[in-house]
Amino acid sequence: MTRAGDSIETLAMTDYPDHYFGTCRDRNTDTLYVMRVPGSGLDAAVTARAADWPTVKVRFADAAGSREQLMTVLNRIRADTEEWRARGVVIDGLTLAIDGTGVVVDTPQWQSAEADIKAKYGALVAEVR
């Protein structure tokens, strides 16, 4: 399935960057999961490409945003870390949720800062912890 996964990932990154988040695969079931923002031709293109590998099952999962969109939010938060520090909030880490649900913000002040962080950066912040 490596060839199928690589081929599909290249197609998605090249032709659908505003909708594609990522892929993961289950080798036990020979299933390729494609995480994407619904509403483009990506599903049809992936399904057509996967026809070259009839043993590979393709499943689609909704993502909150494309990898590019989520990285934009992550980088915006990163650029604002000193602003947050001045407000008493230390940003220890920033990652993308592996399931495409959004940006994960790690801070020891998560309980007091969660609402403010989500208000500032919007729905693409999946979790403040």
PDB file of C-alpha atoms in Angstrom, residues 1-79:
ATOM      1  CA  MET A   1       0.000   0.000   0.000  1.00  0.00           C
ATOM      2  CA  THR A   2       2.985   2.315   0.219  1.00  0.00           C
ATOM      3  CA  ARG A   3       2.740   3.161  -3.467  1.00  0.00           C
ATOM      4  CA  ALA A   4      -0.993   3.803  -3.192  1.00  0.00           C
ATOM      5  CA  GLY A   5      -0.619   5.970  -0.090  1.00  0.00           C
ATOM      6  CA  ASP A   6       2.289   7.947  -1.541  1.00  0.00           C
ATOM      7  CA  SER A   7       0.525   8.469  -4.854  1.00  0.00           C
ATOM      8  CA  ILE A   8      -2.693   9.608  -3.203  1.00  0.00           C
ATOM      9  CA  GLU A   9      -0.856  11.910  -0.800  1.00  0.00           C
ATOM     10  CA  THR A  10       1.025  13.544  -3.684  1.00  0.00           C
ATOM     11  CA  LEU A  11      -2.214  14.018  -5.621  1.00  0.00           C
ATOM     12  CA  ALA A  12      -3.964  15.541  -2.608  1.00  0.00           C
ATOM     13  CA  MET A  13      -1.100  17.871  -1.634  1.00  0.00           C
ATOM     14  CA  THR A  14      -0.591  19.057  -5.199  1.00  0.00           C
ATOM     15  CA  ASP A  15      -4.140  19.388  -6.503  1.00  0.00           C
ATOM     16  CA  TYR A  16      -6.182  19.971  -3.320  1.00  0.00           C
ATOM     17  CA  PRO A  17      -3.976  21.836  -0.804  1.00  0.00           C
ATOM     18  CA  ASP A  18      -6.937  23.865   0.495  1.00  0.00           C
ATOM     19  CA  HIS A  19      -8.821  20.686   1.456  1.00  0.00           C
ATOM     20  CA  TYR A  20      -6.201  18.077   2.303  1.00  0.00           C
ATOM     21  CA  PHE A  21      -4.950  17.492   5.842  1.00  0.00           C
ATOM     22  CA  GLY A  22      -3.227  14.127   5.766  1.00  0.00           C
ATOM     23  CA  THR A  23      -3.407  10.370   5.487  1.00  0.00           C
ATOM     24  CA  CYS A  24      -2.832   7.447   7.750  1.00  0.00           C
ATOM     25  CA  ARG A  25      -3.073   3.769   7.088  1.00  0.00           C
ATOM     26  CA  ASP A  26      -4.048   0.642   8.867  1.00  0.00           C
ATOM     27  CA  ARG A  27      -1.741  -2.064   7.591  1.00  0.00           C
ATOM     28  CA  ASN A  28      -3.788  -4.797   9.241  1.00  0.00           C
ATOM     29  CA  THR A  29      -6.857  -3.999   7.152  1.00  0.00           C
ATOM     30  CA  ASP A  30      -5.069  -2.418   4.169  1.00  0.00           C
ATOM     31  CA  THR A  31      -7.128   0.740   4.708  1.00  0.00           C
ATOM     32  CA  LEU A  32      -5.964   4.230   3.814  1.00  0.00           C
ATOM     33  CA  TYR A  33      -7.677   7.030   5.730  1.00  0.00           C
ATOM     34  CA  VAL A  34      -7.734  10.400   3.993  1.00  0.00           C
ATOM     35  CA  MET A  35      -8.393  13.355   6.281  1.00  0.00           C
ATOM     36  CA  ARG A  36      -9.747  16.316   4.400  1.00  0.00           C
ATOM     37  CA  VAL A  37     -12.125  19.238   4.503  1.00  0.00           C
ATOM     38  CA  PRO A  38     -15.222  18.015   2.644  1.00  0.00           C
ATOM     39  CA  GLY A  39     -16.562  19.843  -0.357  1.00  0.00           C
ATOM     40  CA  SER A  40     -14.062  19.479  -3.168  1.00  0.00           C
ATOM     41  CA  GLY A  41     -13.258  17.007  -5.894  1.00  0.00           C
ATOM     42  CA  LEU A  42     -10.648  15.370  -3.660  1.00  0.00           C
ATOM     43  CA  ASP A  43     -12.820  12.398  -2.701  1.00  0.00           C
ATOM     44  CA  ALA A  44     -13.553  11.555  -6.332  1.00  0.00           C
ATOM     45  CA  ALA A  45      -9.913  12.018  -7.373  1.00  0.00           C
ATOM     46  CA  VAL A  46      -8.662   9.800  -4.545  1.00  0.00           C
ATOM     47  CA  THR A  47     -11.261   7.140  -5.294  1.00  0.00           C
ATOM     48  CA  ALA A  48     -10.248   7.143  -8.960  1.00  0.00           C
ATOM     49  CA  ARG A  49      -6.544   6.942  -8.105  1.00  0.00           C
ATOM     50  CA  ALA A  50      -7.136   4.140  -5.579  1.00  0.00           C
ATOM     51  CA  ALA A  51      -8.785   2.046  -8.294  1.00  0.00           C
ATOM     52  CA  ASP A  52      -5.231   1.182  -9.405  1.00  0.00           C
ATOM     53  CA  TRP A  53      -4.842  -0.729  -6.116  1.00  0.00           C
ATOM     54  CA  PRO A  54      -8.027  -2.850  -5.752  1.00  0.00           C
ATOM     55  CA  THR A  55      -6.954  -4.384  -2.425  1.00  0.00           C
ATOM     56  CA  VAL A  56      -6.652  -0.974  -0.755  1.00  0.00           C
ATOM     57  CA  LYS A  57      -9.737   0.302   1.015  1.00  0.00           C
ATOM     58  CA  VAL A  58     -10.084   4.094   1.193  1.00  0.00           C
ATOM     59  CA  ARG A  59     -12.014   5.839   3.930  1.00  0.00           C
ATOM     60  CA  PHE A  60     -12.528   9.575   4.294  1.00  0.00           C
ATOM     61  CA  ALA A  61     -12.548  11.529   7.548  1.00  0.00           C
ATOM     62  CA  ASP A  62     -13.495  15.157   8.009  1.00  0.00           C
ATOM     63  CA  ALA A  63     -10.776  17.574   9.106  1.00  0.00           C
ATOM     64  CA  ALA A  64     -11.348  21.013  10.600  1.00  0.00           C
ATOM     65  CA  GLY A  65      -9.033  22.576   8.040  1.00  0.00           C
ATOM     66  CA  SER A  66      -6.358  21.767   5.527  1.00  0.00           C
ATOM     67  CA  ARG A  67      -2.807  21.228   6.746  1.00  0.00           C
ATOM     68  CA  GLU A  68      -1.935  24.656   5.336  1.00  0.00           C
ATOM     69  CA  GLN A  69      -4.816  26.367   7.166  1.00  0.00           C
ATOM     70  CA  LEU A  70      -3.965  24.697  10.456  1.00  0.00           C
ATOM     71  CA  MET A  71      -0.273  25.532  10.101  1.00  0.00           C
ATOM     72  CA  THR A  72      -1.215  29.173   9.529  1.00  0.00           C
ATOM     73  CA  VAL A  73      -3.076  29.215  12.858  1.00  0.00           C
ATOM     74  CA  LEU A  74      -0.246  27.360  14.613  1.00  0.00           C
ATOM     75  CA  ASN A  75       2.328  29.839  13.291  1.00  0.00           C
ATOM     76  CA  ARG A  76       0.155  32.770  14.288  1.00  0.00           C
ATOM     77  CA  ILE A  77      -0.027  31.478  17.858  1.00  0.00           C
ATOM     78  CA  ARG A  78       3.728  30.851  17.811  1.00  0.00           C
ATOM     79  CA  ALA A  79       4.314  34.450  16.715  1.00  0.00           C
TER      80      ALA A  79
END
